[in-house]
PDB file of C-alpha atoms in Angstrom:
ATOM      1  CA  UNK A  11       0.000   0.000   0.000  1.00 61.00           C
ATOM      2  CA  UNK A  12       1.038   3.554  -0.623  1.00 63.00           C
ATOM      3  CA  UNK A  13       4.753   3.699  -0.611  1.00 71.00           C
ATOM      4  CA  UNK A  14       5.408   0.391   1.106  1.00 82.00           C
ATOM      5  CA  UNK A  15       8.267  -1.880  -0.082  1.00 91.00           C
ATOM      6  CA  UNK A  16       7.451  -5.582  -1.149  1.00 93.00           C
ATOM      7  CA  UNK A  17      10.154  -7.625   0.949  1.00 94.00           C
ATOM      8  CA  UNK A  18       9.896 -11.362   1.617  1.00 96.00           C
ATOM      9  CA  UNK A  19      13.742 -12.645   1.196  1.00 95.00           C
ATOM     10  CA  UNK A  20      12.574 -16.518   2.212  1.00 96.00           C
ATOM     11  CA  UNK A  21       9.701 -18.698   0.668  1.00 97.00           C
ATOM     12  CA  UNK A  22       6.178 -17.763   2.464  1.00 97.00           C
ATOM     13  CA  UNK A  23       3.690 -20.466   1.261  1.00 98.00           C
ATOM     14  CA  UNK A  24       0.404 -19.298   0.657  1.00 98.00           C
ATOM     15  CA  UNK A  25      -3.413 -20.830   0.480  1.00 98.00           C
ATOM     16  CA  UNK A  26      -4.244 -18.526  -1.732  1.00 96.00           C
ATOM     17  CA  UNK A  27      -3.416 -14.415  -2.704  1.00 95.00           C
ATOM     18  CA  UNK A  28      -5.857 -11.808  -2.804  1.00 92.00           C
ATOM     19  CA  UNK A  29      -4.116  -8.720  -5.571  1.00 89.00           C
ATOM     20  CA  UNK A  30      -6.154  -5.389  -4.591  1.00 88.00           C
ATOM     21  CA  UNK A  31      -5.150  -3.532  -7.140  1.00 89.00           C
ATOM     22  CA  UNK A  32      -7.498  -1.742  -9.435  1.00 87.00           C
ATOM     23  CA  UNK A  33      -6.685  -2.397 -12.908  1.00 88.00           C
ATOM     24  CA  UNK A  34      -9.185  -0.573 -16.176  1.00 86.00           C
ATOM     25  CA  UNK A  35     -10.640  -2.549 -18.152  1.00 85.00           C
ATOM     26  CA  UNK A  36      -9.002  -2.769 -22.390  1.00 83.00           C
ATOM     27  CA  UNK A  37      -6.188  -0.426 -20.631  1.00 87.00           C
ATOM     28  CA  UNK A  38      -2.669  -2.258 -20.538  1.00 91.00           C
ATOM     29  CA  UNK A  39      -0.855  -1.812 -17.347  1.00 93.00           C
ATOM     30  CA  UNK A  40       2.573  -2.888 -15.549  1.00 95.00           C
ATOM     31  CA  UNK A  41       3.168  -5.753 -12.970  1.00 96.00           C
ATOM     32  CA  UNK A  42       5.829  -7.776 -11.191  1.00 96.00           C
ATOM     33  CA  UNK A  43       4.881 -10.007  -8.869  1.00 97.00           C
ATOM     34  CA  UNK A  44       6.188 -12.146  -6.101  1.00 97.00           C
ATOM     35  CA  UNK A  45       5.325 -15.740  -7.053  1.00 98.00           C
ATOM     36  CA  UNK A  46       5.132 -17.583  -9.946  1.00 98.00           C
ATOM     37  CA  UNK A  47       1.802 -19.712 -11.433  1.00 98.00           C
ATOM     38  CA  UNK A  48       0.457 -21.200 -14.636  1.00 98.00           C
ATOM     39  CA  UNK A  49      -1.342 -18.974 -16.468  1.00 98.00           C
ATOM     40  CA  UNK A  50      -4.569 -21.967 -16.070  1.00 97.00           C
ATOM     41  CA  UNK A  51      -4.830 -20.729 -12.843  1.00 98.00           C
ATOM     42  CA  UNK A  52      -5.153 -16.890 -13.823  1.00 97.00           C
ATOM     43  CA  UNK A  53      -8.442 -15.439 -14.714  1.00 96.00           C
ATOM     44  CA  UNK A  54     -10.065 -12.344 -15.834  1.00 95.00           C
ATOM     45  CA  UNK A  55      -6.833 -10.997 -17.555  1.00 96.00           C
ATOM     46  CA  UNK A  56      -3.712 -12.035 -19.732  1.00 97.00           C
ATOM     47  CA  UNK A  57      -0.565 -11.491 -19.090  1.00 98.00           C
ATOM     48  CA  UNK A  58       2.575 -10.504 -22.027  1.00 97.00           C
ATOM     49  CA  UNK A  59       5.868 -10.700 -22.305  1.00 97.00           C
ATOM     50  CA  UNK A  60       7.996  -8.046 -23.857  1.00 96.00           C
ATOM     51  CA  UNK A  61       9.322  -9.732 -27.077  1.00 96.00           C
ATOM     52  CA  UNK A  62      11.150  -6.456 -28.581  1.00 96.00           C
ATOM     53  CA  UNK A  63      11.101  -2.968 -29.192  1.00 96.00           C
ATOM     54  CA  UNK A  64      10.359  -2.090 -32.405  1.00 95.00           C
ATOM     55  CA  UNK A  65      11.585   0.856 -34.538  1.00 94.00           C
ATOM     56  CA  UNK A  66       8.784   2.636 -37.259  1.00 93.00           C
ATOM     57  CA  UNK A  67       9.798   3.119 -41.140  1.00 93.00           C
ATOM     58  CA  UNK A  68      12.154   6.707 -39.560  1.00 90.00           C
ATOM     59  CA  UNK A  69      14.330   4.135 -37.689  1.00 91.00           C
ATOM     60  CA  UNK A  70      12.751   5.658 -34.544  1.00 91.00           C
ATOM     61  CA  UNK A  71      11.869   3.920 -31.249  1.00 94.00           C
ATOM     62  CA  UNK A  72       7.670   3.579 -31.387  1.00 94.00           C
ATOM     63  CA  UNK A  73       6.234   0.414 -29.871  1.00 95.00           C
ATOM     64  CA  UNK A  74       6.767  -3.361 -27.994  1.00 96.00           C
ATOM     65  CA  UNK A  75       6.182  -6.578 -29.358  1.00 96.00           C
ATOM     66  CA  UNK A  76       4.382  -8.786 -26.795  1.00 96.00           C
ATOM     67  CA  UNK A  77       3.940 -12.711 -26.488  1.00 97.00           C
ATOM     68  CA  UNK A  78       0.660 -13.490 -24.875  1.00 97.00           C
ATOM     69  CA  UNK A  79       1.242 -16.209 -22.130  1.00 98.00           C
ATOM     70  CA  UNK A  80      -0.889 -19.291 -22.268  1.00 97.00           C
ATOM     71  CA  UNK A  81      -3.160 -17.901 -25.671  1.00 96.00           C
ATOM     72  CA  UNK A  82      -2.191 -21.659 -27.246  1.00 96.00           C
ATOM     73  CA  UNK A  83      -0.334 -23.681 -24.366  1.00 97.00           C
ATOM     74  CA  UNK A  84      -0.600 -23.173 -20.805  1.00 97.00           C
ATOM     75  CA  UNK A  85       2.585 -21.168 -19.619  1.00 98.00           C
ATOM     76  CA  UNK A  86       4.283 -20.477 -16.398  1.00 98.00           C
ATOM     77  CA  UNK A  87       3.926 -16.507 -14.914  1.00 98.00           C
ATOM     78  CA  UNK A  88       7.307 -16.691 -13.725  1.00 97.00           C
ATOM     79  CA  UNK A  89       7.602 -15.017  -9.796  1.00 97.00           C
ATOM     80  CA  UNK A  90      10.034 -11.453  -9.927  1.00 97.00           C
ATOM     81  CA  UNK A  91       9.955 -11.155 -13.675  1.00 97.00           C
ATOM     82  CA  UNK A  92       8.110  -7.729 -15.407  1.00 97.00           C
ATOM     83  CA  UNK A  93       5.211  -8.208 -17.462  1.00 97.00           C
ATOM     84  CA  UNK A  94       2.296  -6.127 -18.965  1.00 97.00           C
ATOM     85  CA  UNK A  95      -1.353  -7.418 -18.140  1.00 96.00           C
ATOM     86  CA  UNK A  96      -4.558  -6.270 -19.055  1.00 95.00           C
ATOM     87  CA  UNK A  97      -7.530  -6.848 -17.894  1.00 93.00           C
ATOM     88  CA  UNK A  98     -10.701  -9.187 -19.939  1.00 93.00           C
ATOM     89  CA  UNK A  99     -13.792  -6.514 -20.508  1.00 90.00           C
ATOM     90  CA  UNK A 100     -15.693  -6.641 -17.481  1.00 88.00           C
ATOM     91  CA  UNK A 101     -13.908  -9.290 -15.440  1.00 91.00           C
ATOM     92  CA  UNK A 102     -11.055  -8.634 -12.793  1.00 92.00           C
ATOM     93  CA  UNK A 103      -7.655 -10.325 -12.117  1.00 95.00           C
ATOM     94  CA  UNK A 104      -7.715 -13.418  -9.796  1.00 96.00           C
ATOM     95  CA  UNK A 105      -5.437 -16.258  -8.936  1.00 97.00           C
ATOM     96  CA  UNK A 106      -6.352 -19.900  -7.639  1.00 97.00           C
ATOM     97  CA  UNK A 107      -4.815 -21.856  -5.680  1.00 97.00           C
ATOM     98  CA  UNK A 108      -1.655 -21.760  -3.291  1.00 98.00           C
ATOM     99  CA  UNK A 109       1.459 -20.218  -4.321  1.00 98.00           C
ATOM    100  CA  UNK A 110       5.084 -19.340  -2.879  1.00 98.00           C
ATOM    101  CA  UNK A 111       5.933 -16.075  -1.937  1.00 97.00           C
ATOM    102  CA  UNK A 112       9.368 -14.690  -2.676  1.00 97.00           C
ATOM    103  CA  UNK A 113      11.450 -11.759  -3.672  1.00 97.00           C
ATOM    104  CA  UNK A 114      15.020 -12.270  -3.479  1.00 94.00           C
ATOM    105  CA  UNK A 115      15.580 -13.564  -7.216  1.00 92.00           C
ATOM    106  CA  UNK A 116      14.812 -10.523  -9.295  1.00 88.00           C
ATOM    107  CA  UNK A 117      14.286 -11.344 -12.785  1.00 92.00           C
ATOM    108  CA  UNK A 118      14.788  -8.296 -15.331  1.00 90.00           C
ATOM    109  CA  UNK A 119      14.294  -9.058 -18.702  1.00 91.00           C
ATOM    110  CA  UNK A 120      16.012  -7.749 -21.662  1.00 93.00           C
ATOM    111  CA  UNK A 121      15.043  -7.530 -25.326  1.00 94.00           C
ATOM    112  CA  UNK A 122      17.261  -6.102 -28.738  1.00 93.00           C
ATOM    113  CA  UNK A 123      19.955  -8.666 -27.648  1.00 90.00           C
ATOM    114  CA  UNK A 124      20.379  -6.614 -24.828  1.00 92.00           C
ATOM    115  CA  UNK A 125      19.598  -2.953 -26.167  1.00 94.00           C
ATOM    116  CA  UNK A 126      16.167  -2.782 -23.839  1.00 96.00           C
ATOM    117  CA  UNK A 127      15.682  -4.156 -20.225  1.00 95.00           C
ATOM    118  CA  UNK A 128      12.239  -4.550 -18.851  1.00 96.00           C
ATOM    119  CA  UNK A 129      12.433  -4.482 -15.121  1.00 96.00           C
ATOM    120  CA  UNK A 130      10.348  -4.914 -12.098  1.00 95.00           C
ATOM    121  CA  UNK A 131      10.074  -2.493  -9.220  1.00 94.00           C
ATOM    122  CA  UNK A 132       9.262  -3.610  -5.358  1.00 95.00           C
ATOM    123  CA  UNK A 133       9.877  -0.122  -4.050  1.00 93.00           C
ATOM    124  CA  UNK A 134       8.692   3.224  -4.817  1.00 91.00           C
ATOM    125  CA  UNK A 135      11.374   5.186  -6.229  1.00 86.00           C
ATOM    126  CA  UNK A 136      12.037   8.040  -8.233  1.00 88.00           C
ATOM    127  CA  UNK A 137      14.620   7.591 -11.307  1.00 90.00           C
ATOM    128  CA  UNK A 138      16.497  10.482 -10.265  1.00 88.00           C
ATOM    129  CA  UNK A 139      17.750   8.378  -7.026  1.00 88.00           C
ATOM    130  CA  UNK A 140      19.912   6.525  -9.852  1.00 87.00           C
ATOM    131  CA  UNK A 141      22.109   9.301 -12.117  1.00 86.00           C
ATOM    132  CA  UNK A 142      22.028   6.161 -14.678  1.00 87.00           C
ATOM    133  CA  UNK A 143      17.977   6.162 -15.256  1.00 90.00           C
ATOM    134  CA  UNK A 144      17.856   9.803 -15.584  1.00 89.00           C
ATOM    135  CA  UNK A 145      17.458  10.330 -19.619  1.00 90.00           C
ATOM    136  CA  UNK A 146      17.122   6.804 -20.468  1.00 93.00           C
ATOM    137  CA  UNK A 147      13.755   5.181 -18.314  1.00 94.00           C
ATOM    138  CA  UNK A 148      10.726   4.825 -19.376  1.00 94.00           C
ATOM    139  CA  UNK A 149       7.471   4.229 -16.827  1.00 92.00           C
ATOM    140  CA  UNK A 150       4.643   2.960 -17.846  1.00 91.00           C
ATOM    141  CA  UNK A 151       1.783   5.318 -17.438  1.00 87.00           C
ATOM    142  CA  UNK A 152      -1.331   4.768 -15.931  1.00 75.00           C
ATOM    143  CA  UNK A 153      -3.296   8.360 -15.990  1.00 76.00           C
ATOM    144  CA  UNK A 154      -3.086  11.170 -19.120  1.00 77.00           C
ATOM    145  CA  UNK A 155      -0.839  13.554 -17.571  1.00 72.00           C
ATOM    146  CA  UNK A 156       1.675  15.856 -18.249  1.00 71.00           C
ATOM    147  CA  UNK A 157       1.174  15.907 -21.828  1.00 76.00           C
ATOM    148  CA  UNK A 158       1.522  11.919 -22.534  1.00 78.00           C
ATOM    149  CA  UNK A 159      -1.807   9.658 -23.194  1.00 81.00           C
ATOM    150  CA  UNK A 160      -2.098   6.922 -20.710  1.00 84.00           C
ATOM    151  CA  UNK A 161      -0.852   3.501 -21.434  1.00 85.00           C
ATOM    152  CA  UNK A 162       2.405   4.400 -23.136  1.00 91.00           C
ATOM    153  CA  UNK A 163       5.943   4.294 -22.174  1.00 93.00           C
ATOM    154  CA  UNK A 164       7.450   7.785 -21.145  1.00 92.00           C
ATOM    155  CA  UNK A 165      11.038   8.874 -20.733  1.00 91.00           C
ATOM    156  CA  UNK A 166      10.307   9.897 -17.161  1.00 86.00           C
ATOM    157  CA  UNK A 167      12.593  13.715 -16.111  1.00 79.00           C
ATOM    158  CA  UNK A 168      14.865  13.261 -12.555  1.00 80.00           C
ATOM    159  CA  UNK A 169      11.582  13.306 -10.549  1.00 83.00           C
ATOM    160  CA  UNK A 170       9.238  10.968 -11.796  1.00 86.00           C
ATOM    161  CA  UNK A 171       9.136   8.030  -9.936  1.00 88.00           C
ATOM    162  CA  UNK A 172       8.019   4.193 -10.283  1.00 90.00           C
ATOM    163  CA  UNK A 173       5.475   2.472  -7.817  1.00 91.00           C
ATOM    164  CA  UNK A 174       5.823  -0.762  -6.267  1.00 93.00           C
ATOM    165  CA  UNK A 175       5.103  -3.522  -8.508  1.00 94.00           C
ATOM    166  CA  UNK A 176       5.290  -1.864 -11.150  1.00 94.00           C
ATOM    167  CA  UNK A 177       7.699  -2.209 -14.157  1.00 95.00           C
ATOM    168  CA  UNK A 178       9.896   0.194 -16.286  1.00 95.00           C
ATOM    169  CA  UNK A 179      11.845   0.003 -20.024  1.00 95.00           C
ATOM    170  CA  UNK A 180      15.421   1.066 -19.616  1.00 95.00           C
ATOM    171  CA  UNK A 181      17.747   1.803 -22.908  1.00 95.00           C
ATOM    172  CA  UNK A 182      21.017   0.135 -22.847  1.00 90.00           C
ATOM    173  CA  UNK A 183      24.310   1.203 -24.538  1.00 66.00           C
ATOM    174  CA  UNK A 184      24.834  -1.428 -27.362  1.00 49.00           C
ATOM    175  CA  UNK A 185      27.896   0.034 -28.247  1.00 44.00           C
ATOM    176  CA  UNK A 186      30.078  -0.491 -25.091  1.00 39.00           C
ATOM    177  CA  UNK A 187      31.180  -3.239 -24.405  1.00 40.00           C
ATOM    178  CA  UNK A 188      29.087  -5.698 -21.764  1.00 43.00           C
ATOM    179  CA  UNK A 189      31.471  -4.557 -18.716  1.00 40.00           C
ATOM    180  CA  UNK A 190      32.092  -1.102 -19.465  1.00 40.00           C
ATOM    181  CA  UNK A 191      28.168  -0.107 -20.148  1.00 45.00           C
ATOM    182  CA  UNK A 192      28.483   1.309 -15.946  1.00 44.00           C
ATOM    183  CA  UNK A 193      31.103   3.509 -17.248  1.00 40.00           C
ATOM    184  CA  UNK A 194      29.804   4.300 -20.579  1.00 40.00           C
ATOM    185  CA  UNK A 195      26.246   5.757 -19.001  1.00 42.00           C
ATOM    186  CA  UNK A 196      27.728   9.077 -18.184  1.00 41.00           C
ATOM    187  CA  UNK A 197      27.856  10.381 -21.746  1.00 39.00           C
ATOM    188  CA  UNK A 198      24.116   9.524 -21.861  1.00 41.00           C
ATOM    189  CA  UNK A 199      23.344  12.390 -19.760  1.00 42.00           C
ATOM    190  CA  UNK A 200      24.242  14.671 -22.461  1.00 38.00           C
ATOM    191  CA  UNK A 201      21.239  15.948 -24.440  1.00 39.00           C
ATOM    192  CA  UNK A 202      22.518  14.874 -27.677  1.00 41.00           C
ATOM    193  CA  UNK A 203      22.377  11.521 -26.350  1.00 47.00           C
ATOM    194  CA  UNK A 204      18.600  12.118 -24.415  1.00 52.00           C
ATOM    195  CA  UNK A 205      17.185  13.311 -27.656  1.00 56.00           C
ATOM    196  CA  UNK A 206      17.921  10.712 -29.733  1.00 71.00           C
ATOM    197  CA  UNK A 207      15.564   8.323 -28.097  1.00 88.00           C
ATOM    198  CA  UNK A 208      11.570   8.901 -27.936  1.00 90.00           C
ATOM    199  CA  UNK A 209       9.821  11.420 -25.032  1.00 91.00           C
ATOM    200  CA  UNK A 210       7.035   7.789 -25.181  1.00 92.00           C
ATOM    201  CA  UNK A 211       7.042   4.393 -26.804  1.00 94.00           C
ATOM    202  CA  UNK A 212       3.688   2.596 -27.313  1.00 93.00           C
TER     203      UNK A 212
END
C-alpha cells in the first residue's frame, strides 16, 4: 500500500493471494509479482511478455512486441519477472490456488539482444535516485498527464518516480562493451544523447 516496499527474502507459502489492485478494463498496465503460477490458474486478464522494441519506417523507437502467455499452451507466470497485463472486458484479475511467496531472485528481462531491459520495481522510487535512469527510463503510465496519453511508455525527467510492482523500459548502450556499459552511461546524460531516443514508446 502507498509507498510500502514488497520484501519477503525466504519462501512464504500461501493458500491462496488476494491482488487489490485496481486495474481498467481494455487499458494495458505494468506488474511484477512475487510468485510464480500457470497462467490456467489466472483469470479475468492475460498477461505478455515483452518480445522487442520495435523501430517505425524513420528508424525511430515507437512500440513493444508482446507474447501473450498461455493464448495456445498453458505457460508459467514466472515469480520477480516484469510483465504487462490487461484486464478481460468486465472481469477482474484473480489467482487460484496456493502459491510461494518470494522476492530475493529478481528477474529483469532484456530484449534487442540486450539494447532494452524490462524491469520490475518492489519499491517506490524516483529515477532520479539513480544518475544512470535519468534520460534513459521509461514508466509505464497509468493516468493522461503531463502531456503523454495513458498507457504508453514515457522517458520519465529526474523526478518521476516508479510504484511498487510496477515495471519500467530502460535503454542500454549497445555500443560499449558488456562490462564497461556502468562507465559508458555518463555520456548519456548529455542531451545529444537524451534526444535521440523517444519522449514515449507505445
Amino acid at each position: 500500500a502507498g509507498t510500502d516496499a514488497v520484501n519477503i527474502p525466504g519462501d512464504i507459502t500461501v493458500n491462496s493471494v488476494v491482488f487489490n489492485r485496481a486495474f481498467e478494463s481494455g487499458v494495458a498496465s505494468t506488474v511484477v509479482l512475487p510468485f510464480s503460477i500457470s497462467t490456467d490458474k489466472v483469470e479475468g486478464a492475460n498477461f505478455y511478455d515483452i518480445t522487442e522494441v520495435k523501430k517505425d519506417i524513420n528508424g525511430k523507437w515507437s512500440s513493444v512486441g508482446t507474447h501473450r502467455l498461455g493464448k495456445t499452451e498453458v505457460e508459467t507466470i514466472v515469480a520477480n519477472k516484469p510483465y504487462l497485463v490487461k484486464l478481460k472486458d468486465g472481469e477482474a484479475l484473480t489467482f487460484q490456488g496456493s502459491v510461494t511467496l518470494n522476492t530475493s531472485v529478481r528477474r529483469p528481462y532484456t530484449v534487442n539482444d540486450g539494447l532494452w531491459s524490462f524491469r520490475g520495481a518492489y519499491r517506490t522510487f524516483a529515477i532520479g535516485d539513480s544518475a544512470s535512469l535519468v534520460g534513459v527510463t521509461y514508466g509505464f503510465t497509468s493516468t493522461s498527464q503531463d502531456g503523454y496519453d495513458k498507457g504508453v511508455f514515457a522517458k520519465g525527467a529526474s523526478d518521476a518516480s516508479i510504484p511498487a510492482m510496477r515495471c519500467y523500459l530502460v535503454y542500454m548502450d549497445a555500443s560499449a562493451p558488456q562490462g564497461n556499459r556502468q562507465q559508458a552511461r555518463a555520456a548519456f546524460m548529455a542531451p545529444t544523447y537524451t534526444s535521440a531516443i523517444p519522449g514515449t514508446i507505445d
